[in-house]
Structures are given as C-alpha cells and as structure tokens.
C-alpha cells in the first residue's frame, strides 16, 4: 500500500519552473531532501533545506524590507494584493498543476484553494484601509483629552503552514499580515514548498517589494523552534499536538500566536432537512481533498425520520465518485498525501470494522490507482471504544449516526474536545440557526458543509477547544498582526485639581462628573 509504483514522467513539473521557484527560498545550508508526487510516486525536486544561518539571513532581510514597507501607505500596499488576486486567477492552471502534483488532490479541490486566495486578497484589499485607520475614541475628559489609537505592525510574522491546503494556508495568512505592514517569513511544509514559493513569486510579480515575503525550508521539528525564536508573531496550522509545542515556544518569548488545529466536525440533518441537498453537499463536505481538511465533516447525526433516505442517497452519491490522478477536472477525488495518512485511515477503518462497525461505502485502499489512494468511506454502527468515534481521521472517512431529536443531535455534536466547524441542515432556517448557535464550534454552516463560512472572508474563522485559538479571515484575521498604540494629548487643563482647589473638592467634582456621564450613558 505504501510502495511507490512505476514512475510517471508526465507528472513532473518543468525543471526551469522548479529552479525559479526554489530561488525564492533562503535555503541550501542544510542537506537537501527529496520530494515525491503522492499520486504517482514521481520525484518532484531535491528540496534544499535551511540552516540556522539561512534562517538568520531570511529574518534579517525581512526586517530590513519591513521597515520600508511600514512607511508605504495602506492604499499602495493593498494595490499589490489586488494585482496578486488577478494573477492567481489568470495563472490558475500553473498553480493548480503545482498544488495537484505536490498534494495528490483532485483539480476541483485544488481550485478551492485558488478561490480561497482570491476572496481573501479581495477582502484584505477592500477592508485594510478602514481596519487600519486611526481611531479617535473619547478621552477621559471630553474635548480636553484628545485620544487617537494608531496601529503598529508586529514586525516579522512567521507563517508555519502544512501540506493539505498549501496555497490557501500559505497565502491567506500572509496577505493580511502584509497588508498590515508586516514582513512574512513562511515555513511551508517540505512536501508542498513549491506551492508556497509560487505564491511568493506571484506576489513579487504583483509588485511586492523583494525580500518582504521570505521562505525558509525544513521539517517543522528541525527548524520550527528557530523560526519562532526570531519572529514577532506566529501563525500555525496543523495538529493540536504540534499546536501545543508552538504555543509553548511563543509563550516563552511572549509573542502573539494564532493556531488553527484539527477538528472532528459534525453535521446534523434535522427532521425537516432537504435530504437530497444534504446528501449531495455532504459528499463535498466529507471528502474534499480526500478528507485531509481541518474543516471536513467526520460525523453525521441524522434524525430517525429521515435517516434511511439520507443515508441511501449519501451512500449512492459517494459510490459514484470517480477516483484518479490527472492534471485536469476529470476525477473528483485524488490521492492522500503521505503513507502515514493512508496508514491512519486504514487503521481507523479496520479498528471500527473489527469492533462491529459496518462499511456502507468504500473501506479499501486503491493501490491500483496510486500508492495512497483510499476510497471515500461511510461507516455505520460506530460506537465509543472505536478509534474513529473520537479521534480525527483527517482522511476520507465519515460515520453516520441515528438520533431522535435536536437535543440529542446537539449533545452528541458537542461531545468532543474539538470545536472547529459544524453543519446543520433544516428547511426551517430559523430553527436550524437556533440549533447552530448551540453547537460549540468556531463556525457553523446552515444548509452548507464548510464553504459558506470558510469562504466568507469578511467573517472570522477559527476553533474552540483543542481546535486552536486566534482567528483568520475578517477584521480579527488582520488586526492580529498589529499592536495598537494609544496617544492621548491633554489640552488646556491638566487632569488635576485646578489652582486653589483641594484634593477633596477635586474628588467630589470627579464623582459628580462620573454620575452625569453614567446617567447620559456615555462611554
Ligand atoms: P503535524 O502537526 O505533525 O504537521 C503539520 C505541520 O506542522 C507540518 O508542516 C510540520 O512540518 C509542522 N510541524 C511539526 N512539528 C513542528 C514544530 N515543532 N514546529 C513547527 N512546525 C512543526 O501534523 P501532520 O501529522 O502533518 O498532519 C496530521 C494532523 O495535523 C491531522 O490530524 C490534522 O489535525 C492536523 N492538520 C490540520 C490542518 C489544518 O488545516 N488545521 C492541516 C494539516 C494538518
């Protein structure tokens, strides 16, 4: 299951392109690693790795570039983002090839990343000026105290991004950081480094000053600590276990951090749901990028009265999915990305089956298609004690459960340490929204799986519980990259007793003033 098949030269990326992209990495001081295309086993690149000296160089250059960039008006900064938006869409075929080659995912799921970057670039470009404008809140003494709140970029932001959504997760954190006046040092996963380097290449062609967005290359466990040791803020996307390490390292340095970690995301199909629509979208929500998506659905709670219909349609839709690898839209589901991913998937399914669960669809690896293909799998009869009941699979495996009412559905949905994403289906939208509000998750989609909330770039996205902390997207996803600075100017009179006034009279005057302000409901 994990051995590479015959090499397929057609899967290779053009050598000059790889060379050009690698020129954006500050790397070479440590021994290179070989990277292979998951879908075909073909070698993609000898990837240079960064030494500590390389990381020093990247941060020093980023700091130099950032000092200039912070002085560039926001209006000019976001013009770069607008051009980047256009470039990503115009050159989508090139980046889709790279994403597919590095991850093994299907083109339709790679395109989700292009779309994600476009909506985030558009949002940041449109919102940054307003979000970074100087605010003038009321001073302690109206008129006499003039207050302004300014925004200072953090400095150099480290973006440590994983391999599953390599374009979206590298670029969509970098864009708001850059708009806010920061430099960025990316540490993409080795498996998907070329995708991140393409984003840097495109950003520079869109007008981003050279040096402002740097990349260093290396395994997280090898260089993650060195990156965090030099950063002013760190964004991390990956597992909850590694998230704890990142938080410890950032906490030690008292720098801010934002973590987006795993999920064991539930879908609730209420008794009045449009079952056909739910069963159609569930396929996308569960199996996008072969389930290697933090937001993807792994548990579905279906009301007894619609259970048979929903499950029948969902199983039918799932069985019709086409699996394969091609650099076009001819297949719906691609490969998993690593041997360890397919091993986890197989272990979760085999454990469940051995303990009495039933496979309704899929349930087997497809080495005939490539080393890491696994069929989209639906399990029924999953119970506590089976690994898949509680643990995130991060693969194409979902369990369906029968429930008898909204309360039971909500209770079971919330029976998890995670809290990233959820989905609720019901024709009565007010009722479905009320159910959604009771689910402990950072985003809940009503009559959608994950794209409604995730794609709404003006709204924050992030997790509760062990799914992380901090937010990306929306005002929160940009303001995390700035520190506020309050400048208060006292005019005419000091905040002290007037000449000849005793401290006791001053205290009485203030007491009176506070009472009036409260009565007037002033801030
Ligand atoms: P992982 O946490 O081991 O690796 C994720 C990324 O973190 C990799 O790029 C890795 O190089 C990096 N990393 C690892 N240790 C690091 C360290 N000490 N410092 C800095 N970076 C470090 O996860 P994995 O095994 O590759 O993926 C499987 C699990 O990760 C899944 O269970 C899933 O929950 C989670 N995951 C989540 C997302 C997401 O989008 N939220 C993405 C990828 C993985």
PDB file of N, CA and C in Angstrom, residues 467-513:
ATOM      1  N   UNK A 467      -9.207  22.767  18.993  1.00  0.00           N
ATOM      2  CA  UNK A 467      -9.102  23.144  17.571  1.00  0.00           C
ATOM      3  C   UNK A 467      -8.326  24.440  17.394  1.00  0.00           C
ATOM      4  N   UNK A 468      -7.907  25.051  18.475  1.00  0.00           N
ATOM      5  CA  UNK A 468      -6.994  26.186  18.312  1.00  0.00           C
ATOM      6  C   UNK A 468      -7.460  27.451  18.985  1.00  0.00           C
ATOM      7  N   UNK A 469      -6.778  28.508  18.688  1.00  0.00           N
ATOM      8  CA  UNK A 469      -7.087  29.818  19.245  1.00  0.00           C
ATOM      9  C   UNK A 469      -6.588  30.851  18.266  1.00  0.00           C
ATOM     10  N   UNK A 470      -7.198  32.026  18.311  1.00  0.00           N
ATOM     11  CA  UNK A 470      -6.862  33.022  17.305  1.00  0.00           C
ATOM     12  C   UNK A 470      -7.762  32.801  16.102  1.00  0.00           C
ATOM     13  N   UNK A 471      -7.839  33.763  15.248  1.00  0.00           N
ATOM     14  CA  UNK A 471      -8.731  33.700  14.097  1.00  0.00           C
ATOM     15  C   UNK A 471      -8.003  34.111  12.834  1.00  0.00           C
ATOM     16  N   UNK A 472      -8.396  33.518  11.712  1.00  0.00           N
ATOM     17  CA  UNK A 472      -8.028  34.075  10.410  1.00  0.00           C
ATOM     18  C   UNK A 472      -9.320  34.557   9.747  1.00  0.00           C
ATOM     19  N   UNK A 473      -9.163  35.378   8.723  1.00  0.00           N
ATOM     20  CA  UNK A 473     -10.290  35.997   7.998  1.00  0.00           C
ATOM     21  C   UNK A 473     -10.921  37.108   8.861  1.00  0.00           C
ATOM     22  N   UNK A 474     -11.593  38.000   8.137  1.00  0.00           N
ATOM     23  CA  UNK A 474     -12.335  39.059   8.801  1.00  0.00           C
ATOM     24  C   UNK A 474     -11.421  40.058   9.500  1.00  0.00           C
ATOM     25  N   UNK A 475     -12.018  41.031  10.194  1.00  0.00           N
ATOM     26  CA  UNK A 475     -11.204  42.026  10.898  1.00  0.00           C
ATOM     27  C   UNK A 475     -10.241  41.381  11.888  1.00  0.00           C
ATOM     28  N   UNK A 476     -10.699  40.307  12.551  1.00  0.00           N
ATOM     29  CA  UNK A 476      -9.841  39.630  13.537  1.00  0.00           C
ATOM     30  C   UNK A 476      -8.595  39.054  12.866  1.00  0.00           C
ATOM     31  N   UNK A 477      -8.749  38.589  11.636  1.00  0.00           N
ATOM     32  CA  UNK A 477      -7.642  37.960  10.935  1.00  0.00           C
ATOM     33  C   UNK A 477      -6.618  38.955  10.432  1.00  0.00           C
ATOM     34  N   UNK A 478      -6.963  40.238  10.465  1.00  0.00           N
ATOM     35  CA  UNK A 478      -5.992  41.264  10.063  1.00  0.00           C
ATOM     36  C   UNK A 478      -5.441  41.978  11.291  1.00  0.00           C
ATOM     37  N   UNK A 479      -6.352  42.233  12.241  1.00  0.00           N
ATOM     38  CA  UNK A 479      -5.898  43.013  13.405  1.00  0.00           C
ATOM     39  C   UNK A 479      -4.953  42.230  14.306  1.00  0.00           C
ATOM     40  N   UNK A 480      -4.923  40.897  14.149  1.00  0.00           N
ATOM     41  CA  UNK A 480      -3.978  40.142  14.990  1.00  0.00           C
ATOM     42  C   UNK A 480      -2.532  40.485  14.631  1.00  0.00           C
ATOM     43  N   UNK A 481      -2.350  41.067  13.465  1.00  0.00           N
ATOM     44  CA  UNK A 481      -0.988  41.389  13.014  1.00  0.00           C
ATOM     45  C   UNK A 481      -0.547  42.806  13.369  1.00  0.00           C
ATOM     46  N   UNK A 482      -1.319  43.469  14.214  1.00  0.00           N
ATOM     47  CA  UNK A 482      -0.917  44.819  14.611  1.00  0.00           C
ATOM     48  C   UNK A 482      -0.969  44.946  16.117  1.00  0.00           C
ATOM     49  N   UNK A 483      -0.204  45.856  16.628  1.00  0.00           N
ATOM     50  CA  UNK A 483      -0.361  46.294  18.009  1.00  0.00           C
ATOM     51  C   UNK A 483      -0.992  47.669  17.959  1.00  0.00           C
ATOM     52  N   UNK A 484      -1.833  47.950  18.937  1.00  0.00           N
ATOM     53  CA  UNK A 484      -2.409  49.297  18.987  1.00  0.00           C
ATOM     54  C   UNK A 484      -1.492  50.192  19.811  1.00  0.00           C
ATOM     55  N   UNK A 485      -1.523  51.452  19.480  1.00  0.00           N
ATOM     56  CA  UNK A 485      -0.778  52.449  20.264  1.00  0.00           C
ATOM     57  C   UNK A 485      -1.739  53.600  20.534  1.00  0.00           C
ATOM     58  N   UNK A 486      -1.969  53.879  21.800  1.00  0.00           N
ATOM     59  CA  UNK A 486      -2.869  54.978  22.178  1.00  0.00           C
ATOM     60  C   UNK A 486      -2.042  56.222  22.467  1.00  0.00           C
ATOM     61  N   UNK A 487      -2.351  57.277  21.752  1.00  0.00           N
ATOM     62  CA  UNK A 487      -1.677  58.563  22.015  1.00  0.00           C
ATOM     63  C   UNK A 487      -2.741  59.507  22.553  1.00  0.00           C
ATOM     64  N   UNK A 488      -2.560  59.950  23.788  1.00  0.00           N
ATOM     65  CA  UNK A 488      -3.540  60.839  24.433  1.00  0.00           C
ATOM     66  C   UNK A 488      -2.890  62.203  24.655  1.00  0.00           C
ATOM     67  N   UNK A 489      -3.534  63.239  24.138  1.00  0.00           N
ATOM     68  CA  UNK A 489      -2.999  64.598  24.271  1.00  0.00           C
ATOM     69  C   UNK A 489      -3.909  65.387  25.204  1.00  0.00           C
ATOM     70  N   UNK A 490      -3.357  65.868  26.278  1.00  0.00           N
ATOM     71  CA  UNK A 490      -4.143  66.652  27.251  1.00  0.00           C
ATOM     72  C   UNK A 490      -4.012  68.129  26.904  1.00  0.00           C
ATOM     73  N   UNK A 491      -5.150  68.801  26.771  1.00  0.00           N
ATOM     74  CA  UNK A 491      -5.128  70.199  26.320  1.00  0.00           C
ATOM     75  C   UNK A 491      -5.704  71.119  27.400  1.00  0.00           C
ATOM     76  N   UNK A 492      -5.243  72.317  27.415  1.00  0.00           N
ATOM     77  CA  UNK A 492      -5.772  73.422  28.230  1.00  0.00           C
ATOM     78  C   UNK A 492      -5.655  73.166  29.732  1.00  0.00           C
ATOM     79  N   UNK A 493      -6.364  72.171  30.249  1.00  0.00           N
ATOM     80  CA  UNK A 493      -6.332  71.950  31.695  1.00  0.00           C
ATOM     81  C   UNK A 493      -5.710  70.594  32.006  1.00  0.00           C
ATOM     82  N   UNK A 494      -4.922  70.534  33.087  1.00  0.00           N
ATOM     83  CA  UNK A 494      -4.370  69.219  33.471  1.00  0.00           C
ATOM     84  C   UNK A 494      -5.448  68.372  34.152  1.00  0.00           C
ATOM     85  N   UNK A 495      -5.185  67.085  34.229  1.00  0.00           N
ATOM     86  CA  UNK A 495      -6.118  66.205  34.962  1.00  0.00           C
ATOM     87  C   UNK A 495      -5.650  66.211  36.423  1.00  0.00           C
ATOM     88  N   UNK A 496      -5.973  67.262  37.089  1.00  0.00           N
ATOM     89  CA  UNK A 496      -5.522  67.502  38.472  1.00  0.00           C
ATOM     90  C   UNK A 496      -6.368  68.661  39.013  1.00  0.00           C
ATOM     91  N   UNK A 497      -6.380  68.841  40.335  1.00  0.00           N
ATOM     92  CA  UNK A 497      -7.173  69.956  40.897  1.00  0.00           C
ATOM     93  C   UNK A 497      -6.760  71.277  40.263  1.00  0.00           C
ATOM     94  N   UNK A 498      -7.754  72.127  40.012  1.00  0.00           N
ATOM     95  CA  UNK A 498      -7.450  73.460  39.480  1.00  0.00           C
ATOM     96  C   UNK A 498      -6.677  74.230  40.542  1.00  0.00           C
ATOM     97  N   UNK A 499      -5.973  75.274  40.154  1.00  0.00           N
ATOM     98  CA  UNK A 499      -5.230  76.052  41.156  1.00  0.00           C
ATOM     99  C   UNK A 499      -6.168  76.485  42.291  1.00  0.00           C
ATOM    100  N   UNK A 500      -5.756  76.211  43.527  1.00  0.00           N
ATOM    101  CA  UNK A 500      -6.530  76.599  44.702  1.00  0.00           C
ATOM    102  C   UNK A 500      -7.587  75.575  45.094  1.00  0.00           C
ATOM    103  N   UNK A 501      -7.815  74.562  44.263  1.00  0.00           N
ATOM    104  CA  UNK A 501      -8.826  73.535  44.586  1.00  0.00           C
ATOM    105  C   UNK A 501      -8.192  72.444  45.448  1.00  0.00           C
ATOM    106  N   UNK A 502      -8.899  72.049  46.505  1.00  0.00           N
ATOM    107  CA  UNK A 502      -8.325  70.998  47.350  1.00  0.00           C
ATOM    108  C   UNK A 502      -8.531  69.635  46.681  1.00  0.00           C
ATOM    109  N   UNK A 503      -7.780  68.641  47.122  1.00  0.00           N
ATOM    110  CA  UNK A 503      -7.925  67.282  46.585  1.00  0.00           C
ATOM    111  C   UNK A 503      -9.335  66.761  46.874  1.00  0.00           C
ATOM    112  N   UNK A 504      -9.895  67.160  48.060  1.00  0.00           N
ATOM    113  CA  UNK A 504     -11.230  66.676  48.435  1.00  0.00           C
ATOM    114  C   UNK A 504     -12.280  67.223  47.475  1.00  0.00           C
ATOM    115  N   UNK A 505     -12.171  68.484  47.115  1.00  0.00           N
ATOM    116  CA  UNK A 505     -13.143  69.082  46.183  1.00  0.00           C
ATOM    117  C   UNK A 505     -12.967  68.474  44.790  1.00  0.00           C
ATOM    118  N   UNK A 506     -11.733  68.234  44.438  1.00  0.00           N
ATOM    119  CA  UNK A 506     -11.419  67.591  43.139  1.00  0.00           C
ATOM    120  C   UNK A 506     -12.087  66.211  43.072  1.00  0.00           C
ATOM    121  N   UNK A 507     -11.968  65.451  44.163  1.00  0.00           N
ATOM    122  CA  UNK A 507     -12.587  64.116  44.199  1.00  0.00           C
ATOM    123  C   UNK A 507     -14.106  64.233  44.078  1.00  0.00           C
ATOM    124  N   UNK A 508     -14.676  65.223  44.751  1.00  0.00           N
ATOM    125  CA  UNK A 508     -16.127  65.427  44.708  1.00  0.00           C
ATOM    126  C   UNK A 508     -16.569  65.814  43.285  1.00  0.00           C
ATOM    127  N   UNK A 509     -15.789  66.697  42.660  1.00  0.00           N
ATOM    128  CA  UNK A 509     -16.111  67.146  41.289  1.00  0.00           C
ATOM    129  C   UNK A 509     -16.110  65.948  40.335  1.00  0.00           C
ATOM    130  N   UNK A 510     -15.071  65.128  40.464  1.00  0.00           N
ATOM    131  CA  UNK A 510     -14.984  63.953  39.590  1.00  0.00           C
ATOM    132  C   UNK A 510     -16.154  62.996  39.844  1.00  0.00           C
ATOM    133  N   UNK A 511     -16.498  62.830  41.116  1.00  0.00           N
ATOM    134  CA  UNK A 511     -17.606  61.919  41.467  1.00  0.00           C
ATOM    135  C   UNK A 511     -18.886  62.386  40.782  1.00  0.00           C
ATOM    136  N   UNK A 512     -19.097  63.705  40.835  1.00  0.00           N
ATOM    137  CA  UNK A 512     -20.276  64.285  40.196  1.00  0.00           C
ATOM    138  C   UNK A 512     -20.244  64.019  38.683  1.00  0.00           C
ATOM    139  N   UNK A 513     -19.093  64.247  38.124  1.00  0.00           N
ATOM    140  CA  UNK A 513     -18.892  64.090  36.676  1.00  0.00           C
ATOM    141  C   UNK A 513     -19.164  62.645  36.252  1.00  0.00           C
TER     142      UNK A 513
END
